[in-house]
Short mmCIF file of C-alpha atoms in Angstrom, two decimals:
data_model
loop_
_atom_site.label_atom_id
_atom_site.label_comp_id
_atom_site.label_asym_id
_atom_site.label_seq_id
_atom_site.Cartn_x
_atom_site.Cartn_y
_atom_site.Cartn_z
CA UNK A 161 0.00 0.00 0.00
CA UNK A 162 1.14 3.52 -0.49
CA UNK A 163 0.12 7.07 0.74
CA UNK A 164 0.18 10.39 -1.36
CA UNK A 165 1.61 13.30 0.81
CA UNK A 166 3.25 16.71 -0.46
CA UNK A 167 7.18 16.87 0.53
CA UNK A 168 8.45 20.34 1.94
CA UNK A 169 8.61 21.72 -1.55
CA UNK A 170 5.10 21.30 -2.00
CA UNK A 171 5.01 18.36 -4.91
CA UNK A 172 3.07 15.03 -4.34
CA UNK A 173 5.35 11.84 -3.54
CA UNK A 174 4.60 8.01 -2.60
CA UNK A 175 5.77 6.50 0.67
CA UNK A 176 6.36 2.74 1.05
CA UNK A 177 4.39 0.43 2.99
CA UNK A 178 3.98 1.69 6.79
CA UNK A 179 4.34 -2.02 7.96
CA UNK A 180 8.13 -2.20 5.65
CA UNK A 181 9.19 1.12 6.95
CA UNK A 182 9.17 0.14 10.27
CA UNK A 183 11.38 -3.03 9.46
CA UNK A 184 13.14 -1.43 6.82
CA UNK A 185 13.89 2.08 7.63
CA UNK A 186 12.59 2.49 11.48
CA UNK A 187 12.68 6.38 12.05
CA UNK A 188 10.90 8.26 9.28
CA UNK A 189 10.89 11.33 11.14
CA UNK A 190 14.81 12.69 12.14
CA UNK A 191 16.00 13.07 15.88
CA UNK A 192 16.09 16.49 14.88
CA UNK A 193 12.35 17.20 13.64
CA UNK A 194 11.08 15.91 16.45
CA UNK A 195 12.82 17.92 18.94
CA UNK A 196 11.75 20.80 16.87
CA UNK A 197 8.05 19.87 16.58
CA UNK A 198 8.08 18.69 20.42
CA UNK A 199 9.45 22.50 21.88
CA UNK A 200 6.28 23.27 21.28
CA UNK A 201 4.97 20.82 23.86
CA UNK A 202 6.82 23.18 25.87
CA UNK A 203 5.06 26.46 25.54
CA UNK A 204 1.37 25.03 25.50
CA UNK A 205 2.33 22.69 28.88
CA UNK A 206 3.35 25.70 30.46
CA UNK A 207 0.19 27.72 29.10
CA UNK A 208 -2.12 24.78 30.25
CA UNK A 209 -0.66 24.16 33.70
CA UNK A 210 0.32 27.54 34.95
CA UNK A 211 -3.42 28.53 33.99
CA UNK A 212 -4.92 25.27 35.59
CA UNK A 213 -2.74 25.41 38.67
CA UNK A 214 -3.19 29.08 39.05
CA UNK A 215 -6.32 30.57 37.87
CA UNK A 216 -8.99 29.87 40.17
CA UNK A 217 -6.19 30.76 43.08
CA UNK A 218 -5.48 33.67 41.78
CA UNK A 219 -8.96 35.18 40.75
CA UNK A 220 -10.27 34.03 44.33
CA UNK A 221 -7.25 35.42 46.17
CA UNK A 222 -5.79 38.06 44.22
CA UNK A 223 -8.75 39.55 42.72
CA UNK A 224 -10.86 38.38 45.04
CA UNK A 225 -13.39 37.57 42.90
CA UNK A 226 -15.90 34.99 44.44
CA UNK A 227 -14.81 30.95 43.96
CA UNK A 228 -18.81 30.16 42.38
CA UNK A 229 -18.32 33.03 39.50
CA UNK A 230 -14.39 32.53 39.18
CA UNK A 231 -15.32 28.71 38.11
CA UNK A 232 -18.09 30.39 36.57
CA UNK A 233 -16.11 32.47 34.30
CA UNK A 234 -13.56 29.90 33.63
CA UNK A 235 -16.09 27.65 32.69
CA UNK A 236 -17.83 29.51 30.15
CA UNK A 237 -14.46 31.11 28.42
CA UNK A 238 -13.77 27.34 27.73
CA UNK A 239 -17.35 26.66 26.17
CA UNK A 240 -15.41 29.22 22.89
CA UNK A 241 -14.09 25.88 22.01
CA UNK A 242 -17.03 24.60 20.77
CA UNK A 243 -17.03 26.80 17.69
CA UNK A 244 -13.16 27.70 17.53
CA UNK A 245 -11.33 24.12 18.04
CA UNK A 246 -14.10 22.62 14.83
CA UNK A 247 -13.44 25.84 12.69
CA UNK A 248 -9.74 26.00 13.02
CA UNK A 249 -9.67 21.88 12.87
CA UNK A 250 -11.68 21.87 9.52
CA UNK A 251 -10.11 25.11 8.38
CA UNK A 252 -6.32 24.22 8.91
CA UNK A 253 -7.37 20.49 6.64
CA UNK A 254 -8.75 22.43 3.81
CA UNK A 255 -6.30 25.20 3.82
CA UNK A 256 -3.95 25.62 0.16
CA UNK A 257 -0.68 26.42 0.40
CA UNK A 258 2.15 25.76 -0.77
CA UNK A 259 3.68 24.46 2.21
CA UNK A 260 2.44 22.63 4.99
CA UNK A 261 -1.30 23.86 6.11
CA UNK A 262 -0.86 23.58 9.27
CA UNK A 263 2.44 25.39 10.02
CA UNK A 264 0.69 29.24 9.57
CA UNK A 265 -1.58 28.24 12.67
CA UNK A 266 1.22 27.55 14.53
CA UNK A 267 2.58 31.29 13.81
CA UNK A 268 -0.50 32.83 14.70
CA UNK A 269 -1.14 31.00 18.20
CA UNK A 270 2.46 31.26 19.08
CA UNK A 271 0.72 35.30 19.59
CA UNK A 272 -2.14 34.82 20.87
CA UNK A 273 -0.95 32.50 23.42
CA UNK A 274 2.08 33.95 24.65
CA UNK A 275 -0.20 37.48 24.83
CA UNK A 276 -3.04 35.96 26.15
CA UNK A 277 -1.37 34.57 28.84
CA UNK A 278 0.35 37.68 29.41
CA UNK A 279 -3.31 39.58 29.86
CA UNK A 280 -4.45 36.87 32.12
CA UNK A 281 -1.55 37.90 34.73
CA UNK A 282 -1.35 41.55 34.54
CA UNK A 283 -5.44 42.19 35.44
CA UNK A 284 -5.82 45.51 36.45
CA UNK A 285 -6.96 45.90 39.78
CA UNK A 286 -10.23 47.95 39.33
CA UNK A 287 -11.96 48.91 42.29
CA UNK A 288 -15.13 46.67 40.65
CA UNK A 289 -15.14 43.29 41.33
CA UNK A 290 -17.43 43.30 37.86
CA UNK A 291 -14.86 45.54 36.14
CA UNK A 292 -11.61 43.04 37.48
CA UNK A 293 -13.86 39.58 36.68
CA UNK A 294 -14.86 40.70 32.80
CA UNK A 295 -11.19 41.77 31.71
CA UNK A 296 -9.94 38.80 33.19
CA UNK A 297 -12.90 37.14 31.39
CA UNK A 298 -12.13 38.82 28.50
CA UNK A 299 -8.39 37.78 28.46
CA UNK A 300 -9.54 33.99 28.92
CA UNK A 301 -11.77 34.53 25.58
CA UNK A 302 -8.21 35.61 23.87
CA UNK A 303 -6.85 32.41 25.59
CA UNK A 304 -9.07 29.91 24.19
CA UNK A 305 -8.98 31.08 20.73
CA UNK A 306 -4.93 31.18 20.93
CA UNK A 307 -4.88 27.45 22.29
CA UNK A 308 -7.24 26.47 19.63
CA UNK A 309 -5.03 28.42 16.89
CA UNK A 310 -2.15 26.75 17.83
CA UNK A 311 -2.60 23.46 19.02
CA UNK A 312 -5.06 21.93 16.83
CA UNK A 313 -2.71 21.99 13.86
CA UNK A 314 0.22 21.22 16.18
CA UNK A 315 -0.79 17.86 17.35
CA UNK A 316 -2.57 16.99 13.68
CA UNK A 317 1.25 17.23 12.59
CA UNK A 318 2.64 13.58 13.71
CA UNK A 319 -0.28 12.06 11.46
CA UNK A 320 1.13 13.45 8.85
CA UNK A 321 4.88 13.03 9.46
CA UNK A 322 4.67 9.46 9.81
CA UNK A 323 3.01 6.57 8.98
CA UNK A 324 5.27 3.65 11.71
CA UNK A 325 2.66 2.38 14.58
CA UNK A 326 5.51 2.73 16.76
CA UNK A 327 7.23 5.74 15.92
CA UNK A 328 3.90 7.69 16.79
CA UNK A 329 4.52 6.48 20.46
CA UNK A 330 8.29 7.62 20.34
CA UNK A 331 7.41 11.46 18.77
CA UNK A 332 4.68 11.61 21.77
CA UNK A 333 7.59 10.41 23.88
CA UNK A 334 9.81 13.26 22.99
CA UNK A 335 6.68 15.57 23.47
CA UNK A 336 6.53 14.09 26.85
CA UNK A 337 9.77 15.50 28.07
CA UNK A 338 9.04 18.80 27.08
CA UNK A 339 5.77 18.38 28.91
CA UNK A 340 8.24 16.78 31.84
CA UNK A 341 10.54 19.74 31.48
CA UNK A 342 7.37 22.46 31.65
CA UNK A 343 6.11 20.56 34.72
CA UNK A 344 9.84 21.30 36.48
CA UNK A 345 9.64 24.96 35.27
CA UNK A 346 6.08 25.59 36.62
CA UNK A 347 6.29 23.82 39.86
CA UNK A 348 9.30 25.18 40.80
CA UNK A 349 9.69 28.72 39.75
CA UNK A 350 5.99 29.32 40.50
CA UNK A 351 6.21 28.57 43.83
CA UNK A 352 9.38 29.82 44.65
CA UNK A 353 8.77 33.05 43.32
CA UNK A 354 5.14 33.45 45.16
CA UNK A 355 6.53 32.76 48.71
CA UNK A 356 9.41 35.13 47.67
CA UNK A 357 7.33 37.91 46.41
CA UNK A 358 3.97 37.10 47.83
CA UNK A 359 1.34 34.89 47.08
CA UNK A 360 -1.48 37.13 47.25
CA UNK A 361 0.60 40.33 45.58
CA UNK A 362 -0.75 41.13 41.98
CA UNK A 363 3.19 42.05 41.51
CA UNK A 364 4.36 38.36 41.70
CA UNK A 365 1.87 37.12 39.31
CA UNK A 366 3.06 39.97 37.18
CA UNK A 367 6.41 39.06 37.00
CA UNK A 368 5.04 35.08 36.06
CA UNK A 369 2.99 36.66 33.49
CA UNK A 370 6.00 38.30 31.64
CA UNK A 371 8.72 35.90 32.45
CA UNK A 372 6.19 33.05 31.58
CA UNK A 373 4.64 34.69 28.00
CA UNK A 374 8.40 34.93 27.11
CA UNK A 375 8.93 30.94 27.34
CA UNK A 376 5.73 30.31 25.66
CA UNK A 377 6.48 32.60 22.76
CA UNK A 378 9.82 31.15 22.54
CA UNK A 379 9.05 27.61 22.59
CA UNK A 380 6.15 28.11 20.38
CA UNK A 381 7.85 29.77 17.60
CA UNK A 382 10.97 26.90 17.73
CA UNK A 383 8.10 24.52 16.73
CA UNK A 384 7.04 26.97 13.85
CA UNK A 385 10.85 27.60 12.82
CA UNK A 386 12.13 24.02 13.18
CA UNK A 387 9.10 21.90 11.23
CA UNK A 388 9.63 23.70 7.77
CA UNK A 389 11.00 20.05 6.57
CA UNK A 390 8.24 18.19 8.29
CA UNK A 391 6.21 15.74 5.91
CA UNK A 392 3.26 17.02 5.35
CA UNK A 393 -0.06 15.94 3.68
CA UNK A 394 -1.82 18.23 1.05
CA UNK A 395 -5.66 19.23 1.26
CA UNK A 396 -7.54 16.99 -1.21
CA UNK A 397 -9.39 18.91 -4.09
CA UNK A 398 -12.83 17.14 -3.28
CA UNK A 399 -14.04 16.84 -0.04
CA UNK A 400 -17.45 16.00 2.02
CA UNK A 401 -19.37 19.12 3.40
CA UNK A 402 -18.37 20.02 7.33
CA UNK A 403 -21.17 18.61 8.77
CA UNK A 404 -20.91 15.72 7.02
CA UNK A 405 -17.12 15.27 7.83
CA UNK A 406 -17.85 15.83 11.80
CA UNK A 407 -20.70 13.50 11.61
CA UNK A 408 -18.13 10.71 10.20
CA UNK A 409 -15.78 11.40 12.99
CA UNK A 410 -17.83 10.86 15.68
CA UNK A 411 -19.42 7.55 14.16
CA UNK A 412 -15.94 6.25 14.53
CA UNK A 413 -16.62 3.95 17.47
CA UNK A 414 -12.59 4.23 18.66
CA UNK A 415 -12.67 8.00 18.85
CA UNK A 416 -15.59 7.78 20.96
CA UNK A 417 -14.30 5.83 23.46
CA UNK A 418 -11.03 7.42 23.45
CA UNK A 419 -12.49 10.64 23.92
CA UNK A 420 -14.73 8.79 27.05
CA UNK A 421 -11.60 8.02 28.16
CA UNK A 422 -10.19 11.75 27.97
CA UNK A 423 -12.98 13.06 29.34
CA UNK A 424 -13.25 11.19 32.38
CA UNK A 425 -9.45 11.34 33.69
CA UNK A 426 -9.36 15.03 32.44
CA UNK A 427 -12.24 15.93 34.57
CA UNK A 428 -10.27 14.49 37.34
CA UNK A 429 -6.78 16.32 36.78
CA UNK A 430 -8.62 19.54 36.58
CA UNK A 431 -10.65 19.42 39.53
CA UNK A 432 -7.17 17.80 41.53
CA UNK A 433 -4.88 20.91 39.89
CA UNK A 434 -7.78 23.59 41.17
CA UNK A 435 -7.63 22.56 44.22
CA UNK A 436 -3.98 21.57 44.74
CA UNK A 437 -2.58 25.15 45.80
CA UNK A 438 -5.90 25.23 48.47
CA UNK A 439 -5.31 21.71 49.34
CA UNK A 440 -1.52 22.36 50.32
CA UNK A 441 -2.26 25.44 52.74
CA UNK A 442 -5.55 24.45 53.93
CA UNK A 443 -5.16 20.95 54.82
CA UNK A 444 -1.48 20.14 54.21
CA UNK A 445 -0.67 23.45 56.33
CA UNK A 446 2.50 23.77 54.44
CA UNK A 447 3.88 26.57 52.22
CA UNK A 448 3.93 26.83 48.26
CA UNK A 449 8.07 25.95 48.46
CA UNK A 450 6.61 22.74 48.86
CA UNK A 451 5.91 21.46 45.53
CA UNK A 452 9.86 22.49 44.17
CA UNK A 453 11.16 19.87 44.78
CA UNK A 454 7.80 17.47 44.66
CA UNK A 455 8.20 18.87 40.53
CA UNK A 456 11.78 17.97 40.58
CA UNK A 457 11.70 14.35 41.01
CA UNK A 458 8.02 14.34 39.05
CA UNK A 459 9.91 15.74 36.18
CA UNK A 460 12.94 13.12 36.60
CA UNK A 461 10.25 10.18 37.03
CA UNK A 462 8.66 11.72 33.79
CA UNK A 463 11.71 11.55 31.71
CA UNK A 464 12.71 8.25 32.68
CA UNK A 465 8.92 6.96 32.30
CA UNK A 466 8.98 8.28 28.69
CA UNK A 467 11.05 5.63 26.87
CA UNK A 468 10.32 2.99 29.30
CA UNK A 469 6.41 3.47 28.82
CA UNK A 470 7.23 3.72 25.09
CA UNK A 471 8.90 0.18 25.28
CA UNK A 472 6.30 -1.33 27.41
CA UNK A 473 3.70 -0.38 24.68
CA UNK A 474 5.57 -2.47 22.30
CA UNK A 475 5.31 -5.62 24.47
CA UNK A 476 1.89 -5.42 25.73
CA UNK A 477 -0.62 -2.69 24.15
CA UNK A 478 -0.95 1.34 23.82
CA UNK A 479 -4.07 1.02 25.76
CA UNK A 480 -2.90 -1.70 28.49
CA UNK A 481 0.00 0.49 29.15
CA UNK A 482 -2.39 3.32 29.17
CA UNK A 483 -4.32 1.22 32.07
CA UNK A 484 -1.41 0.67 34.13
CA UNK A 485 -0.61 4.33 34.31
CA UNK A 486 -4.07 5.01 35.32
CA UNK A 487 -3.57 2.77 37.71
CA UNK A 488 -0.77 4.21 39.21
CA UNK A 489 -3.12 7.35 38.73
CA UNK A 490 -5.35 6.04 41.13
CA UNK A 491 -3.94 4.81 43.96
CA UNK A 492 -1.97 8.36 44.38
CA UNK A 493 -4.78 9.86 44.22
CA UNK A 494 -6.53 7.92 46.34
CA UNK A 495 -3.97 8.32 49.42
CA UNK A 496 -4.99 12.01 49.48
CA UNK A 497 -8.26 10.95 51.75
CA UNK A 498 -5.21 10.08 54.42
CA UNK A 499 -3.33 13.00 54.13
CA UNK A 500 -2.57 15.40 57.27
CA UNK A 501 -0.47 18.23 58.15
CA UNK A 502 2.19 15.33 60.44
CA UNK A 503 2.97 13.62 58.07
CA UNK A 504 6.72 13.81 56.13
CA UNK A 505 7.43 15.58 53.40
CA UNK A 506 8.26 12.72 51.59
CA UNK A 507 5.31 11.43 51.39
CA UNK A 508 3.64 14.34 49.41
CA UNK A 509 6.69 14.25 47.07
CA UNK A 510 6.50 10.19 46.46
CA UNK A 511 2.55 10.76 45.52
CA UNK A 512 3.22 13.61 43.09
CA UNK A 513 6.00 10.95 41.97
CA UNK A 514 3.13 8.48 40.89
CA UNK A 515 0.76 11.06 39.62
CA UNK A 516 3.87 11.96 37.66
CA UNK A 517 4.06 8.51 35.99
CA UNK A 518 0.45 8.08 35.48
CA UNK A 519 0.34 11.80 33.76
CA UNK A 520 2.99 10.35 31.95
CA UNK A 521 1.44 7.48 30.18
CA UNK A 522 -1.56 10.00 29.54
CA UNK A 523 -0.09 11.80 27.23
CA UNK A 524 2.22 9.49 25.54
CA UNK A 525 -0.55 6.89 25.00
CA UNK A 526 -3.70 8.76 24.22
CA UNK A 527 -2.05 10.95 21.14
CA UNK A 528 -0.41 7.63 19.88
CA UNK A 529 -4.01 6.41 19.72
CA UNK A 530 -5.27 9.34 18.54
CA UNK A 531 -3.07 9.51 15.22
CA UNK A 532 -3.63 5.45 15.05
CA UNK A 533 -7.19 6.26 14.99
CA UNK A 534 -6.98 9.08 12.29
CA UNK A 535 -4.69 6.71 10.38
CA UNK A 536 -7.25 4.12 10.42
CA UNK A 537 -9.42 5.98 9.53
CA UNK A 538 -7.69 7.48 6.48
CA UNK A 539 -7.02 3.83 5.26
CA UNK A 540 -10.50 3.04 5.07
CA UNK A 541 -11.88 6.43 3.50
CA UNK A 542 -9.27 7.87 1.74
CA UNK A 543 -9.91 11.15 3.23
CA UNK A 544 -7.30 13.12 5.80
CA UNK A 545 -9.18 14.23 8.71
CA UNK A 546 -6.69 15.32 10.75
CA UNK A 547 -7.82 18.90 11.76
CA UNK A 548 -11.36 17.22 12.17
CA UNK A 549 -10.46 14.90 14.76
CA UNK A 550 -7.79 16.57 16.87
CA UNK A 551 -10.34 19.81 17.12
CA UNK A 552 -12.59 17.51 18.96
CA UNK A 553 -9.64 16.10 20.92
CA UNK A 554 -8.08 19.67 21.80
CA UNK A 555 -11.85 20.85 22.83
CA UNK A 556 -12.66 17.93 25.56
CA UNK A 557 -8.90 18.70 26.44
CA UNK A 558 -10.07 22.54 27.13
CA UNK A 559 -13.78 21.64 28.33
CA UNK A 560 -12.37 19.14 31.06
CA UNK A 561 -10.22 21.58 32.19
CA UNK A 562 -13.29 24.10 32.63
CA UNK A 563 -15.04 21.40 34.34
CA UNK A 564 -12.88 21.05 37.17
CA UNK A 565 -12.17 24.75 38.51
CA UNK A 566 -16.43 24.91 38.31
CA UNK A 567 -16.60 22.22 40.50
CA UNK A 568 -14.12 23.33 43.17
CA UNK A 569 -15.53 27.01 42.84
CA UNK A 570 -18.58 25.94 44.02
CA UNK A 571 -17.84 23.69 46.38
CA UNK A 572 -15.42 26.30 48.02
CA UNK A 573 -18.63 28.49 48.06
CA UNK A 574 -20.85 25.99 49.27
CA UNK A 575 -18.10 25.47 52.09
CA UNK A 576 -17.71 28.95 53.06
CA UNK A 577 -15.23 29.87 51.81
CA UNK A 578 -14.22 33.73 52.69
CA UNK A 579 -12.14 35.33 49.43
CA UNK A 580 -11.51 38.83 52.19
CA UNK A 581 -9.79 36.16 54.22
CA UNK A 582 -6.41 34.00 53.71
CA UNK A 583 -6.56 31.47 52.20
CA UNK A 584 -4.57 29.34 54.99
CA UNK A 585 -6.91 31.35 57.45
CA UNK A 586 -10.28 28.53 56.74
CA UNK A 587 -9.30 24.95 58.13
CA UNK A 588 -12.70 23.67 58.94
CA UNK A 589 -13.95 20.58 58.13
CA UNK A 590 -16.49 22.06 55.27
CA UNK A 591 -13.30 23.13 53.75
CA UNK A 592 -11.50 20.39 53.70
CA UNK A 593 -14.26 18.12 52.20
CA UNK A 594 -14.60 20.46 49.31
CA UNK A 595 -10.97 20.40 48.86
CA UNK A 596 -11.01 16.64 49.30
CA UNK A 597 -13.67 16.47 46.78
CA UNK A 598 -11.08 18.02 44.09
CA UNK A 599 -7.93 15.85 44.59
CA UNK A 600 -9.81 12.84 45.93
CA UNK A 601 -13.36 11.81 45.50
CA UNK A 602 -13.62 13.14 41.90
CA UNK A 603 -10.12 12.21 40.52
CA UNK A 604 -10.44 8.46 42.01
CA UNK A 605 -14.05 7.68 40.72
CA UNK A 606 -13.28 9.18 37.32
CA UNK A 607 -10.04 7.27 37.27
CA UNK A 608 -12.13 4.16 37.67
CA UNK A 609 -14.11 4.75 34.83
CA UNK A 610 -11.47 5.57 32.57
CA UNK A 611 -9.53 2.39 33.13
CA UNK A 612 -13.21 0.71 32.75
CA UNK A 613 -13.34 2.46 29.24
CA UNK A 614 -9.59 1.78 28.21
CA UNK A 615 -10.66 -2.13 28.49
CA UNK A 616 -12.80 -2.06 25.46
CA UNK A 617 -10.30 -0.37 23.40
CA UNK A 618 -9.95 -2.73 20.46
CA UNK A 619 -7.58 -0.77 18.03
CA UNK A 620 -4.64 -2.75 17.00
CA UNK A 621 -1.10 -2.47 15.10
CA UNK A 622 -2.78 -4.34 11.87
CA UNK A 623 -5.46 -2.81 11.89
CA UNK A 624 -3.48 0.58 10.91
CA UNK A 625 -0.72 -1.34 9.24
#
């Protein structure tokens, strides 16, 4: 069998048999190229975590908006993706250029995100609670559409740059440790620099605004700069109608219940990274210089997971190895329900270690799977849906993660939770429930059903061979 994809210089070519490359001529895509592509892993990890570590902190906190209408807002600014992850999905697959179509979104979100992120940081501090919760609002809006911009044709790039079962894992794998290396930069500068500077001062999330938008824009643009060789697949002349094209992608039975799966452990991470920063001074009773070095030996687990997980996959299954990181997954999370202010520091630290490897096998696993599926998929129509199906991916990415600061908004408000106040200043039972409700209760059942879901997963190497 062969495939018809447009080289860097624009002309149509024929590549071999997937199933002889792999024996023949194992790494299609150059050492090089992928540590390109990957940097941008970089910028958007740091965009998605600072912002789902931070946010609902700092608008409760700093802002001192109220918890209900900060998860509220958050909420809603992530409910843009509907209409912008589809559009710039379907757009960025039928786009004509000379070059690859995917690479100009890549230029354009490198802006928005870096700037958006910038906005989010630097809210002025109006004497209106209304006036400080709709720019910040406003500056979410900008963030959604930049994510969307730029990560829905980033991640429909390693469909197109190869066609090896396996070398999909090992490109996610390199991903991973920028991811890894983001995780390191977040947890510890954050931290540090918000016990230095003050955790409630609007100058310290100033300075991670700046200093942060920098990286992003950086990392970003290394992915735009350093793909310009990537393979690259070119728009066919003929295609089905958009409706038509997003009904066909969700009658694909294995996007479904990948997405399931998404959805459900997602829901979990975001509630558990909402309420982590409350967690730690409200129950924990510790300070924020806590989780440096908890992200330094997450980040070392994470880069040595990365190959290993990669090799495992070979042996016994993308989706079993997906299940035994969820595992892992679980029974961290699970140990929060014992957690106390006497205990050792090492235990917090060995639990972020496991929720390190589970994250881990997260990502590598369910984007392997994902291009599988839009492999598959291409086999058996003849039509590259790429943008199509990693919009839909990107948006339950962004939806989950608007799901989870709702949840621990309200609860917080349920709880009584008093924004004038502290937040170390509330340790009552009410509080910690709510908090426990985020890292625990939530993030365990969901856990549960996503390793239910993973066990129907019936996708294999021949059938995208």
């Amino acid at each position: 069998m062969t495939s018809k994809v447009a080289d860097a210089s624009g002309e149509a070519t024929f590549l071999p048999d997937p199933a002889r490359d792999t024996i023949e001529n194992p790494r299609q895509v150059p050492l090089r190229l992928q540590y390109s592509w990957g940097s941008g892993a970089l910028g958007i990890a740091i965009l998605m975590n600072s912002i789902g570590g931070l946010i609902l902190f700092y608008m409760v906190s700093v802002l001192q908006i109220d918890p209900a209408l900060a998860g509220t807002l958050i909420f809603v600014s992530k409910l843009l993706g509907v209409v912008t992850d589809p559009v710039v999905g379907t757009w960025s697959d039928r786009l004509r250029t000379t070059g690859s179509r995917r690479r100009p979104f890549l230029l354009w979100g490198s802006f928005a995100c870096a700037g958006s992120y910038i906005m989010i940081f630097t809210t002025p501090m109006f004497a209106s609670e209304v006036l400080r919760a709709s720019y910040v609002f406003g500056a979410l809006l900008i963030y959604t559409c930049g994510y969307a911009l730029f990560n829905v044709p980033y991640m429909s790039m390693p469909a197109e740059m190869t066609d090896s079962y396996h070398e999909r894992s090992a490109i996610h794998g390199v991903r991973m440790m920028y991811v890894a290396i983001a995780s390191l930069v977040v947890g510890t500068i954050s931290p540090i620099a918000l016990e230095a500077l003050g955790r409630t001062s609007q100058f310290s999330y100033t300075v991670i605004g700046l200093c942060g938008g920098a990286i992003i824009f950086g990392a970003t643009m290394i992915a735009y700069l350093g793909t310009r060789s990537a393979r690259f697949t070119a728009s066919q002349v003929e295609r089905p109608k958009i409706l038509s094209e997003i009904g066909h992608v969700f009658s694909n039975r294995h996007f479904i219940r990948l997405l399931g799966v998404k959805a459900t452990q997602l829901i979990g991470v975001a509630s558990s990274q909402a309420a982590a920063m409350f967690f730690l001074l409200n129950v924990l009773q510790r300070d924020l210089t806590i989780l440096a070095p908890a992200a330094v030996v997450g980040t070392l687990v994470q880069l040595a997971s990365a190959p290993l997980l990669v090799r495992l996959s070979r042996k016994i299954g993308k989706s079993q190895t997906y299940i035994v990181g969820g595992s892992f997954y679980l029974l961290a999370v699970l140990s929060w329900y014992f957690a106390s202010p006497t205990e050792p520091l090492i235990f917090y630290v060995l639990r972020m270690a496991v929720v390190s490897f589970g994250a881990c096998a997260n990502v590598i696993m369910a984007m392997s799977m994902l291009t599988d599926i839009i492999s598959f998929d291409a086999l058996r129509t003849g039509v590259r849906r790429e943008g199509v199906y990693t919009a839909f991916y990107s948006f339950t990415e962004k939806f989950t993660f608007a799901v989870g600061p709702l949840i621990v908004g309200i609860a917080l408000s349920l709880a009584g939770f008093d924004k004038t106040l502290p937040p170390e200043a509330m340790r009552t039972p009410e509080i910690r429930q709510a908090l426990l409700l985020g890292v625990c209760y939530i993030p365990g059942f969901l856990s549960i059903a996503a390793i239910t879901l993973l066990a129907g997963y019936k996708l294999k190497q021949e059938d995208v061979s």
